[in-house]
CSV table of C-alpha atoms and ligand atoms in Angstrom, one decimal:
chain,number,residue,atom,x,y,z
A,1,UNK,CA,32.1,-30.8,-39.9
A,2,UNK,CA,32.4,-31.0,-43.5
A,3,UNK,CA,28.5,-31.4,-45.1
A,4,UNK,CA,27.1,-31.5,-48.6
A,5,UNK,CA,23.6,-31.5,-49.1
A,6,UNK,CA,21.7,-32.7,-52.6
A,7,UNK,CA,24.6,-31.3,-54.6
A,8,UNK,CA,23.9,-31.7,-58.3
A,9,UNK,CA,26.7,-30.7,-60.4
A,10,UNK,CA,27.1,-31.4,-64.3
A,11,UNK,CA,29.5,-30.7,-67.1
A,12,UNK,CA,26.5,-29.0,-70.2
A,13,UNK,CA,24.6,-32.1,-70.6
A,14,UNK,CA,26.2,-34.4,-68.8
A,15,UNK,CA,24.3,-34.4,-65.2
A,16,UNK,CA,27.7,-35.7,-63.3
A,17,UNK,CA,26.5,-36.0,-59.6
A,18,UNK,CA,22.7,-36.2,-58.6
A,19,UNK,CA,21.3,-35.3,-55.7
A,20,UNK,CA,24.4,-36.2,-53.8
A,21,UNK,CA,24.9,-35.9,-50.0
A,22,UNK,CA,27.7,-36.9,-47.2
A,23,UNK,CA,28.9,-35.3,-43.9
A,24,UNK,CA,32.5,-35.9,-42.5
A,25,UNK,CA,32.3,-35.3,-38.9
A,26,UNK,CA,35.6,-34.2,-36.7
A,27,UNK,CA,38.5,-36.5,-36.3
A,28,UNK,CA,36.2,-39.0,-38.8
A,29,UNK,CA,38.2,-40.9,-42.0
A,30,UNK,CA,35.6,-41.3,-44.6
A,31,UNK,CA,36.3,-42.8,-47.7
A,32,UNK,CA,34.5,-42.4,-51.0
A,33,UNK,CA,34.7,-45.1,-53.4
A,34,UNK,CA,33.7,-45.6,-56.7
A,35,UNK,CA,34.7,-46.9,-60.4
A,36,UNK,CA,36.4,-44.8,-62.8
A,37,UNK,CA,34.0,-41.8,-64.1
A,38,UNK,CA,31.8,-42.1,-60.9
A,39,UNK,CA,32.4,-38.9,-59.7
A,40,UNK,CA,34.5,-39.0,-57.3
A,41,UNK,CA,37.0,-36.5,-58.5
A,42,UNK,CA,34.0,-34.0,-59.6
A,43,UNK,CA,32.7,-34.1,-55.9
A,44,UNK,CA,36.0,-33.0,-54.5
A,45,UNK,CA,36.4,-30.3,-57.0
A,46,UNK,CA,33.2,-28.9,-56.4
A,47,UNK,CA,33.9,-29.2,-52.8
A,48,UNK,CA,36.9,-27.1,-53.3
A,49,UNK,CA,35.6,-24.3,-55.6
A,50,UNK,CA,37.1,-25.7,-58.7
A,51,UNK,CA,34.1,-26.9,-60.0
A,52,UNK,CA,30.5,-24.8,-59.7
A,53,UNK,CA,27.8,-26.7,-58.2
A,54,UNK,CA,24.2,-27.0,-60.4
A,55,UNK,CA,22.6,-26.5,-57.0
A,56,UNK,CA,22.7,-27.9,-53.5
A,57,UNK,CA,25.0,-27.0,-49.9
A,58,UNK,CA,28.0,-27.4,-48.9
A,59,UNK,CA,29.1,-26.2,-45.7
A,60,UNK,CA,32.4,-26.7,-43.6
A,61,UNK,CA,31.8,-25.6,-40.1
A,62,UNK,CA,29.5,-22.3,-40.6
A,63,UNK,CA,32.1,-21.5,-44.0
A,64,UNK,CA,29.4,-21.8,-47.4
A,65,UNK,CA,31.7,-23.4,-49.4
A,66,UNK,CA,29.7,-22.7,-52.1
A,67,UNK,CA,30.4,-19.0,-52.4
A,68,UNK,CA,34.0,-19.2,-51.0
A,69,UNK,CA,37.2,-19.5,-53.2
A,70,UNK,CA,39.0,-22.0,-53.7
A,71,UNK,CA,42.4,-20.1,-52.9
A,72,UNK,CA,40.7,-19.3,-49.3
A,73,UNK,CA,40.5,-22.5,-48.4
A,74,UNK,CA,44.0,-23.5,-46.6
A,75,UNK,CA,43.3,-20.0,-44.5
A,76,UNK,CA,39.9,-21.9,-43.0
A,77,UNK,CA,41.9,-25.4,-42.7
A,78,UNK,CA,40.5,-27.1,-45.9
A,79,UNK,CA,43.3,-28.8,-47.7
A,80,UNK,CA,43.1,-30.5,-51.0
A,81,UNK,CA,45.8,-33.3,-52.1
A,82,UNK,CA,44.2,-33.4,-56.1
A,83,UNK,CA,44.5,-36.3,-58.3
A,84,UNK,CA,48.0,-36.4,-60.0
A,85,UNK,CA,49.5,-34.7,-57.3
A,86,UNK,CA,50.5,-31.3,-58.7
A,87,UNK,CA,53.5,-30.6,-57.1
A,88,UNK,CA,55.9,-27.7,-58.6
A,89,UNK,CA,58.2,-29.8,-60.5
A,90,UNK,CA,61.2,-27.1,-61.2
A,91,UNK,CA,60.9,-26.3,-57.5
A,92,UNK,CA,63.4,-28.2,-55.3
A,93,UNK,CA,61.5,-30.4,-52.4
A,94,UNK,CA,62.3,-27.8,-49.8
A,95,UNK,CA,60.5,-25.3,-51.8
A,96,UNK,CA,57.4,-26.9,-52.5
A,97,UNK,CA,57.3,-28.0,-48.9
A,98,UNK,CA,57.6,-24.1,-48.1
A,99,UNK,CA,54.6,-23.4,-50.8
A,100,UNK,CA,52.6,-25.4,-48.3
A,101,UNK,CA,52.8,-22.4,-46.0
A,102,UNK,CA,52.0,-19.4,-48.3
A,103,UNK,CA,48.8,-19.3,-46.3
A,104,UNK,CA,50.0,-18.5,-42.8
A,105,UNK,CA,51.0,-15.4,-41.0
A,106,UNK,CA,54.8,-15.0,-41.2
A,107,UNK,CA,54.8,-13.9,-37.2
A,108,UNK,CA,52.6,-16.8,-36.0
A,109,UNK,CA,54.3,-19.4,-37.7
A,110,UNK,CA,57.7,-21.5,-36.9
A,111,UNK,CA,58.5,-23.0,-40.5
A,112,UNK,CA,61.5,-24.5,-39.3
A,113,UNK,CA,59.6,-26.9,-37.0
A,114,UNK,CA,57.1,-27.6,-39.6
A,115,UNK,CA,59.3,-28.7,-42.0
A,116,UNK,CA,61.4,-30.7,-39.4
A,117,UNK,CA,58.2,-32.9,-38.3
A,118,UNK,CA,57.6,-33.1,-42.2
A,119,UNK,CA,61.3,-34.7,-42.6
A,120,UNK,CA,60.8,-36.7,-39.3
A,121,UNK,CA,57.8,-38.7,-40.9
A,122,UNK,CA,59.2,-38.6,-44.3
A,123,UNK,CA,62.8,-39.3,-44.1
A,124,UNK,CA,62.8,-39.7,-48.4
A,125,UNK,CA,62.1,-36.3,-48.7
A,126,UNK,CA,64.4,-34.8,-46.0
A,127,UNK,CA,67.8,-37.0,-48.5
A,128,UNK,CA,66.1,-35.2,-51.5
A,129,UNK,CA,65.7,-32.3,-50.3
A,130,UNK,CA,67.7,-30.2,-53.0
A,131,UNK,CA,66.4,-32.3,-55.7
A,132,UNK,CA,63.8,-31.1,-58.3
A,133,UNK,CA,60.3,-32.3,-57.7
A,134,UNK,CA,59.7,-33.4,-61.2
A,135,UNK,CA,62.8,-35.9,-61.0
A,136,UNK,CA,61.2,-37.4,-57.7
A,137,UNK,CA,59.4,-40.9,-58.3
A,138,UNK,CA,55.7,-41.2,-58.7
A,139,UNK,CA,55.6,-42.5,-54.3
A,140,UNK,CA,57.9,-39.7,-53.6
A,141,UNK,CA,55.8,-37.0,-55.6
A,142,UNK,CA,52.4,-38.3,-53.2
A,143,UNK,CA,54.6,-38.0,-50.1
A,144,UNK,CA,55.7,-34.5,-51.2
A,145,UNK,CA,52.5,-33.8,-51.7
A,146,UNK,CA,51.3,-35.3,-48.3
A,147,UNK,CA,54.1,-33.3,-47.2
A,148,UNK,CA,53.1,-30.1,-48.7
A,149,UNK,CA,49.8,-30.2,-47.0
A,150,UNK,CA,50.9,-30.9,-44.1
A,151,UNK,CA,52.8,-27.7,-43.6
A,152,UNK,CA,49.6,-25.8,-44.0
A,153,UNK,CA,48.5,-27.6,-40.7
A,154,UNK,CA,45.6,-28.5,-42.4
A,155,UNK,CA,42.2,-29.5,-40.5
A,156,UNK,CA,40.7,-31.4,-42.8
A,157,UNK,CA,42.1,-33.0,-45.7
A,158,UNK,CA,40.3,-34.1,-49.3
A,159,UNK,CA,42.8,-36.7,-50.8
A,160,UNK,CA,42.5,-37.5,-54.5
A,161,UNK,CA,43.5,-41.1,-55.4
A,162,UNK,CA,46.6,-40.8,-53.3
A,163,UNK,CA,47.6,-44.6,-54.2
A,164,UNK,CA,47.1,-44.2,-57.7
A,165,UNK,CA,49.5,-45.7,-60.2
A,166,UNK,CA,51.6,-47.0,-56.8
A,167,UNK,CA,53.1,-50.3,-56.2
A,168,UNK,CA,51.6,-52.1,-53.6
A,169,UNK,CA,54.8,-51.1,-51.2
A,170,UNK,CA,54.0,-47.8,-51.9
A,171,UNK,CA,50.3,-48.2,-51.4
A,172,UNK,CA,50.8,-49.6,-48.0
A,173,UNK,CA,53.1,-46.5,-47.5
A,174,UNK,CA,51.0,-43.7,-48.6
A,175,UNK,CA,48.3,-45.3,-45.9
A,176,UNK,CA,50.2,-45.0,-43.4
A,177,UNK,CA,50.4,-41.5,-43.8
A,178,UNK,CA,46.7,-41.1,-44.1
A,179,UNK,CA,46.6,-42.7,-40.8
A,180,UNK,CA,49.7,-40.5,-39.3
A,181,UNK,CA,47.7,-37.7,-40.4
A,182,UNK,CA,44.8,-38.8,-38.6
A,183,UNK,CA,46.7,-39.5,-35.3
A,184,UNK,CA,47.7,-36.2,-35.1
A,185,UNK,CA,44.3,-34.9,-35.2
A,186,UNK,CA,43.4,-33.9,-38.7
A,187,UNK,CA,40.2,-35.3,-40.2
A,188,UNK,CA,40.4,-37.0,-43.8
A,189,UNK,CA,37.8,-37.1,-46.3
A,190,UNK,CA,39.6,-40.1,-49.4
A,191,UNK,CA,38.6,-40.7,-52.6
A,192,UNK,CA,39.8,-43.6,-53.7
A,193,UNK,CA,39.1,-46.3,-56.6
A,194,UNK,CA,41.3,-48.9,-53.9
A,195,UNK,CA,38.4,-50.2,-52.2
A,196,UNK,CA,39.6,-52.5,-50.2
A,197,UNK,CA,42.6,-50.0,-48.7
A,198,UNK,CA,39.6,-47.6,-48.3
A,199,UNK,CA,37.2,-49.0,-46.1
A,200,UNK,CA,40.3,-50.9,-44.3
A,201,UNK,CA,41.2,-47.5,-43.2
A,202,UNK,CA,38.4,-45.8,-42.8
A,203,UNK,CA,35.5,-44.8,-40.3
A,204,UNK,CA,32.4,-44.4,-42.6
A,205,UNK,CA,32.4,-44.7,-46.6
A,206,UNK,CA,30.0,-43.6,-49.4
A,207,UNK,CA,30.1,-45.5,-52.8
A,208,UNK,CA,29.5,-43.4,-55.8
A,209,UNK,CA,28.0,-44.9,-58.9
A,210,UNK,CA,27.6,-42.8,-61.8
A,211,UNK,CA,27.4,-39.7,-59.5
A,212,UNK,CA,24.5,-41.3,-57.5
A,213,UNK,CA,25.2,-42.6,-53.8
A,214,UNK,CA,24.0,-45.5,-53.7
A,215,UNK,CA,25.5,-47.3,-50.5
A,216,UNK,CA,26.9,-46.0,-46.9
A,217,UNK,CA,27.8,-46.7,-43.7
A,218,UNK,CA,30.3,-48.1,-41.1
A,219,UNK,CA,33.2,-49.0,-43.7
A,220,UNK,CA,33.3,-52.3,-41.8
A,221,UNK,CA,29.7,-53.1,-42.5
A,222,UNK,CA,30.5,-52.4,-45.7
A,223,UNK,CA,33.0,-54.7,-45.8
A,224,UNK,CA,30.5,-57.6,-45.4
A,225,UNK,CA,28.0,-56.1,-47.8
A,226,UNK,CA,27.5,-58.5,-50.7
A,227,UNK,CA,27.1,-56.2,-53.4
A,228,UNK,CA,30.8,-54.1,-52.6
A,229,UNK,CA,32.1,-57.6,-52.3
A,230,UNK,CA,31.3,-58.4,-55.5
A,231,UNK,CA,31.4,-55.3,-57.8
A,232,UNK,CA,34.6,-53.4,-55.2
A,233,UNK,CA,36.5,-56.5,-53.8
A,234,UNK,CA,36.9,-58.8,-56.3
A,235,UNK,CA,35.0,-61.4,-54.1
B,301,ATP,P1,38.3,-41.5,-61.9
B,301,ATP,O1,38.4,-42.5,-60.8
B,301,ATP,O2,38.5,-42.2,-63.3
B,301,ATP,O3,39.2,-40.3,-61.7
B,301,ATP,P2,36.0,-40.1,-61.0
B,301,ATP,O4,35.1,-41.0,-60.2
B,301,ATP,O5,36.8,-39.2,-60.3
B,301,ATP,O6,36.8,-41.0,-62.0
B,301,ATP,P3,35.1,-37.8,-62.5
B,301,ATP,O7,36.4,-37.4,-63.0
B,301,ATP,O8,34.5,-37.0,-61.4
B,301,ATP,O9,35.0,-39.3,-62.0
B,301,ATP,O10,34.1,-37.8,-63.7
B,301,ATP,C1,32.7,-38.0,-63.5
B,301,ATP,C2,32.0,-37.8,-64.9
B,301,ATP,O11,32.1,-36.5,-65.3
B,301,ATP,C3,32.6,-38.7,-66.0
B,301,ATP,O12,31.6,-39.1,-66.8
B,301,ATP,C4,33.5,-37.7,-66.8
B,301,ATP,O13,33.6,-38.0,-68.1
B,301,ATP,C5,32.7,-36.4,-66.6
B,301,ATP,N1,33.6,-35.2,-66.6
B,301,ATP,C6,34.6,-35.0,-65.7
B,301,ATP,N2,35.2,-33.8,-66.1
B,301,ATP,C7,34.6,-33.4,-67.2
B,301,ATP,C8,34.8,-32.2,-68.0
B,301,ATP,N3,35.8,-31.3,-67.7
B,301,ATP,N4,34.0,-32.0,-69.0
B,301,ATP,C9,33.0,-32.9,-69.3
B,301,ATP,N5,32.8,-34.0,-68.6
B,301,ATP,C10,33.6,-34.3,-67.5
Protein backbone atom coordinates (compact mmCIF):
# COMPACT_ATOMS: atom_id res chain seq x y z
CA UNK A 1 0.00 0.00 0.00
CA UNK A 2 1.13 3.27 -1.12
CA UNK A 3 0.48 5.95 2.05
CA UNK A 4 1.29 9.62 2.60
CA UNK A 5 0.71 11.17 5.68
CA UNK A 6 0.38 15.19 6.38
CA UNK A 7 2.97 15.78 3.74
CA UNK A 8 3.78 19.51 3.49
CA UNK A 9 5.95 20.37 0.61
CA UNK A 10 6.70 23.98 -0.71
CA UNK A 11 8.87 25.58 -3.37
CA UNK A 12 10.83 28.88 -0.69
CA UNK A 13 7.73 30.71 0.07
CA UNK A 14 5.37 29.23 -1.70
CA UNK A 15 3.70 26.45 0.79
CA UNK A 16 2.57 24.04 -2.35
CA UNK A 17 0.82 21.11 -0.55
CA UNK A 18 -0.53 21.33 3.14
CA UNK A 19 -0.98 18.86 5.42
CA UNK A 20 -1.79 16.52 2.60
CA UNK A 21 -2.71 12.76 3.01
CA UNK A 22 -3.95 9.68 0.75
CA UNK A 23 -3.37 5.87 0.80
CA UNK A 24 -3.72 3.70 -2.43
CA UNK A 25 -4.40 0.25 -1.31
CA UNK A 26 -3.48 -3.03 -3.59
CA UNK A 27 -5.06 -3.59 -6.89
CA UNK A 28 -7.04 -0.02 -6.02
CA UNK A 29 -7.22 2.82 -9.08
CA UNK A 30 -7.22 6.09 -7.34
CA UNK A 31 -7.44 9.19 -9.11
CA UNK A 32 -6.33 12.67 -8.00
CA UNK A 33 -7.94 15.50 -9.57
CA UNK A 34 -7.49 18.91 -9.44
CA UNK A 35 -7.23 22.40 -11.51
CA UNK A 36 -4.12 23.48 -12.99
CA UNK A 37 -1.41 24.56 -10.22
CA UNK A 38 -3.25 22.44 -7.56
CA UNK A 39 -0.54 20.29 -6.87
CA UNK A 40 -1.09 17.43 -8.40
CA UNK A 41 2.17 17.09 -10.21
CA UNK A 42 4.20 18.34 -6.89
CA UNK A 43 2.60 15.40 -4.94
CA UNK A 44 3.84 12.84 -7.44
CA UNK A 45 7.26 14.28 -7.50
CA UNK A 46 7.60 14.29 -3.99
CA UNK A 47 6.29 10.85 -3.98
CA UNK A 48 9.03 9.81 -6.23
CA UNK A 49 12.05 11.57 -4.74
CA UNK A 50 12.22 14.34 -7.22
CA UNK A 51 10.91 16.74 -4.98
CA UNK A 52 11.92 16.93 -0.99
CA UNK A 53 9.12 16.88 1.34
CA UNK A 54 8.77 20.04 4.12
CA UNK A 55 7.77 17.27 6.44
CA UNK A 56 5.35 14.46 6.68
CA UNK A 57 5.42 10.20 5.62
CA UNK A 58 5.39 8.54 2.87
CA UNK A 59 5.58 4.95 2.95
CA UNK A 60 5.13 2.20 0.15
CA UNK A 61 4.75 -1.10 1.78
CA UNK A 62 7.49 -0.86 4.76
CA UNK A 63 9.91 1.28 1.85
CA UNK A 64 10.23 5.16 3.53
CA UNK A 65 10.00 6.81 0.49
CA UNK A 66 11.11 9.71 2.01
CA UNK A 67 14.73 8.71 2.39
CA UNK A 68 14.80 6.48 -0.73
CA UNK A 69 15.94 7.58 -4.27
CA UNK A 70 14.24 8.23 -6.76
CA UNK A 71 16.40 5.92 -9.21
CA UNK A 72 15.56 2.95 -6.65
CA UNK A 73 12.24 2.99 -7.23
CA UNK A 74 11.50 0.60 -10.35
CA UNK A 75 13.85 -2.05 -8.29
CA UNK A 76 10.90 -1.90 -5.30
CA UNK A 77 8.00 -1.83 -8.18
CA UNK A 78 7.23 1.94 -8.04
CA UNK A 79 6.86 3.33 -11.53
CA UNK A 80 6.39 6.85 -12.57
CA UNK A 81 4.81 7.84 -16.09
CA UNK A 82 5.71 11.93 -15.46
CA UNK A 83 3.87 14.67 -17.15
CA UNK A 84 5.04 15.19 -20.77
CA UNK A 85 6.09 11.83 -21.09
CA UNK A 86 9.88 11.83 -21.32
CA UNK A 87 10.61 9.29 -23.57
CA UNK A 88 14.28 9.21 -25.23
CA UNK A 89 13.47 10.87 -28.41
CA UNK A 90 16.81 9.84 -30.58
CA UNK A 91 16.23 6.33 -29.24
CA UNK A 92 14.26 4.13 -31.68
CA UNK A 93 10.80 2.66 -29.95
CA UNK A 94 12.52 -0.70 -29.39
CA UNK A 95 15.09 0.99 -27.41
CA UNK A 96 13.26 2.99 -25.07
CA UNK A 97 11.00 0.00 -24.57
CA UNK A 98 14.31 -1.89 -23.55
CA UNK A 99 15.28 1.27 -21.13
CA UNK A 100 12.20 0.17 -19.32
CA UNK A 101 14.14 -2.88 -18.13
CA UNK A 102 17.50 -1.35 -16.98
CA UNK A 103 16.30 -2.25 -13.55
CA UNK A 104 16.08 -6.04 -13.68
CA UNK A 105 18.46 -8.82 -13.37
CA UNK A 106 19.72 -9.87 -16.79
CA UNK A 107 19.37 -13.85 -15.61
CA UNK A 108 15.87 -13.48 -14.14
CA UNK A 109 14.44 -11.66 -16.83
CA UNK A 110 12.92 -12.88 -20.43
CA UNK A 111 12.93 -9.44 -22.41
CA UNK A 112 11.77 -10.97 -25.44
CA UNK A 113 8.42 -11.86 -23.81
CA UNK A 114 8.13 -8.53 -22.28
CA UNK A 115 8.40 -6.69 -25.22
CA UNK A 116 6.08 -9.19 -27.14
CA UNK A 117 3.06 -8.64 -24.60
CA UNK A 118 4.11 -4.81 -24.90
CA UNK A 119 3.55 -5.17 -28.94
CA UNK A 120 0.48 -7.46 -28.33
CA UNK A 121 -1.42 -4.51 -26.45
CA UNK A 122 0.14 -1.87 -28.52
CA UNK A 123 0.17 -2.91 -31.99
CA UNK A 124 1.25 1.16 -33.06
CA UNK A 125 4.30 0.63 -31.42
CA UNK A 126 5.23 -2.87 -32.58
CA UNK A 127 4.79 -0.98 -36.92
CA UNK A 128 7.08 1.79 -35.48
CA UNK A 129 9.33 0.01 -33.96
CA UNK A 130 12.56 1.26 -35.73
CA UNK A 131 11.22 4.73 -35.74
CA UNK A 132 12.75 7.53 -33.57
CA UNK A 133 10.68 8.34 -30.56
CA UNK A 134 10.70 12.03 -31.03
CA UNK A 135 8.98 11.58 -34.62
CA UNK A 136 6.15 9.44 -32.88
CA UNK A 137 2.83 11.53 -32.31
CA UNK A 138 1.87 13.08 -29.04
CA UNK A 139 -0.81 9.45 -28.46
CA UNK A 140 1.98 7.30 -29.60
CA UNK A 141 4.68 9.04 -27.29
CA UNK A 142 1.96 8.17 -24.00
CA UNK A 143 1.62 4.69 -25.30
CA UNK A 144 5.51 4.39 -25.50
CA UNK A 145 5.61 5.62 -22.45
CA UNK A 146 2.83 3.19 -21.01
CA UNK A 147 4.83 0.86 -22.79
CA UNK A 148 8.12 1.62 -21.22
CA UNK A 149 6.69 1.10 -17.82
CA UNK A 150 5.33 -1.75 -18.45
CA UNK A 151 8.53 -3.57 -19.14
CA UNK A 152 9.67 -2.81 -15.67
CA UNK A 153 6.63 -5.01 -14.50
CA UNK A 154 5.82 -2.36 -12.40
CA UNK A 155 3.55 -2.78 -9.21
CA UNK A 156 2.31 0.30 -8.86
CA UNK A 157 2.07 2.98 -11.24
CA UNK A 158 1.88 7.07 -10.58
CA UNK A 159 0.64 8.43 -14.07
CA UNK A 160 1.07 12.14 -14.80
CA UNK A 161 -1.70 13.57 -16.94
CA UNK A 162 -1.51 10.71 -19.30
CA UNK A 163 -4.46 12.25 -21.52
CA UNK A 164 -2.99 15.46 -21.71
CA UNK A 165 -3.07 17.54 -24.92
CA UNK A 166 -4.91 14.07 -26.56
CA UNK A 167 -7.87 14.02 -28.83
CA UNK A 168 -10.72 12.57 -27.31
CA UNK A 169 -9.99 9.15 -29.54
CA UNK A 170 -6.81 9.15 -27.93
CA UNK A 171 -8.14 9.85 -24.54
CA UNK A 172 -10.47 6.98 -24.70
CA UNK A 173 -7.35 5.00 -25.79
CA UNK A 174 -4.89 5.89 -23.25
CA UNK A 175 -7.83 4.69 -20.64
CA UNK A 176 -7.99 1.67 -21.82
CA UNK A 177 -4.56 1.06 -21.06
CA UNK A 178 -4.93 2.34 -17.53
CA UNK A 179 -7.50 -0.28 -17.22
CA UNK A 180 -5.34 -3.09 -19.16
CA UNK A 181 -2.84 -2.24 -16.66
CA UNK A 182 -5.10 -2.79 -13.92
CA UNK A 183 -6.46 -6.12 -15.17
CA UNK A 184 -3.28 -7.49 -15.12
CA UNK A 185 -2.72 -6.81 -11.57
CA UNK A 186 -0.83 -3.65 -11.15
CA UNK A 187 -2.31 -0.88 -8.93
CA UNK A 188 -2.63 2.81 -10.38
CA UNK A 189 -2.37 5.92 -8.58
CA UNK A 190 -3.73 8.99 -11.72
CA UNK A 191 -3.30 12.41 -11.67
CA UNK A 192 -5.41 13.86 -13.91
CA UNK A 193 -7.04 17.40 -14.69
CA UNK A 194 -9.84 15.07 -16.90
CA UNK A 195 -12.27 14.69 -14.18
CA UNK A 196 -14.73 13.13 -15.56
CA UNK A 197 -12.35 10.17 -17.34
CA UNK A 198 -10.87 10.05 -13.76
CA UNK A 199 -13.43 9.12 -11.46
CA UNK A 200 -15.20 7.04 -14.50
CA UNK A 201 -12.22 4.91 -14.09
CA UNK A 202 -11.40 4.90 -10.94
CA UNK A 203 -11.93 3.19 -7.33
CA UNK A 204 -11.45 6.12 -4.86
CA UNK A 205 -10.33 9.84 -5.82
CA UNK A 206 -8.91 12.87 -3.81
CA UNK A 207 -9.43 16.40 -5.16
CA UNK A 208 -6.62 18.73 -4.63
CA UNK A 209 -7.27 22.48 -4.36
CA UNK A 210 -4.43 24.61 -3.98
CA UNK A 211 -2.45 21.75 -2.42
CA UNK A 212 -5.22 21.21 0.25
CA UNK A 213 -7.48 18.02 -0.05
CA UNK A 214 -10.44 18.99 0.26
CA UNK A 215 -12.85 16.20 -0.93
CA UNK A 216 -12.63 12.13 -1.13
CA UNK A 217 -14.17 9.10 -1.51
CA UNK A 218 -15.80 6.34 -3.68
CA UNK A 219 -15.07 8.10 -7.20
CA UNK A 220 -18.81 7.24 -7.84
CA UNK A 221 -19.98 9.14 -4.90
CA UNK A 222 -18.16 11.74 -6.08
CA UNK A 223 -19.72 11.65 -9.13
CA UNK A 224 -22.99 12.77 -7.52
CA UNK A 225 -21.31 15.30 -5.25
CA UNK A 226 -22.69 18.79 -6.15
CA UNK A 227 -19.67 20.81 -5.69
CA UNK A 228 -17.29 18.40 -8.39
CA UNK A 229 -20.30 18.70 -10.58
CA UNK A 230 -20.11 22.03 -10.73
CA UNK A 231 -16.48 23.23 -10.41
CA UNK A 232 -14.98 19.42 -12.26
CA UNK A 233 -17.84 18.38 -14.66
CA UNK A 234 -19.00 21.23 -16.20
CA UNK A 235 -22.58 20.47 -14.77
P1 LIG B 1 -0.96 21.26 -13.67
O1 LIG B 1 -2.23 20.46 -13.77
O2 LIG B 1 -1.06 22.61 -14.31
O3 LIG B 1 0.26 20.48 -14.08
P2 LIG B 1 -0.49 20.73 -10.86
O4 LIG B 1 -1.75 20.49 -10.09
O5 LIG B 1 0.28 19.54 -11.25
O6 LIG B 1 -0.80 21.63 -12.13
P3 LIG B 1 1.95 21.68 -9.67
O7 LIG B 1 2.72 21.66 -10.93
O8 LIG B 1 2.21 20.63 -8.67
O9 LIG B 1 0.38 21.70 -9.98
O10 LIG B 1 2.15 23.11 -9.00
C1 LIG B 1 1.64 23.43 -7.69
C2 LIG B 1 2.09 24.83 -7.30
O11 LIG B 1 3.50 24.85 -7.08
C3 LIG B 1 1.83 25.90 -8.36
O12 LIG B 1 1.45 27.08 -7.72
C4 LIG B 1 3.16 26.05 -9.05
O13 LIG B 1 3.33 27.35 -9.58
C5 LIG B 1 4.12 25.80 -7.92
N1 LIG B 1 5.38 25.23 -8.43
C6 LIG B 1 5.53 24.06 -9.09
N2 LIG B 1 6.81 23.84 -9.41
C7 LIG B 1 7.51 24.90 -8.94
C8 LIG B 1 8.89 25.27 -8.94
N3 LIG B 1 9.82 24.48 -9.49
N4 LIG B 1 9.22 26.44 -8.37
C9 LIG B 1 8.28 27.24 -7.78
N5 LIG B 1 6.98 26.94 -7.73
C10 LIG B 1 6.58 25.80 -8.30
Amino acid sequence: MLSIKDLNVSYGAVHAIHNASLEVKDGEIVSLIGANGAGKTTILHTVTGLKDAKSGTMTYDDLDLCTTDASKLIKYGICHVPEGRHIFRDMTVMENLEMGAYSKKKDKYDMGKNIEKVFERFPRLKERYKQLAGTLSGGEQQMLAMGRALMGEPKILLLDEPSMGLSPILVKEIFSIIKYCHEIGITILLVEQNAKMALSIADRAYVLETGNITISGKASDLFEDDRIRKAYLGQ
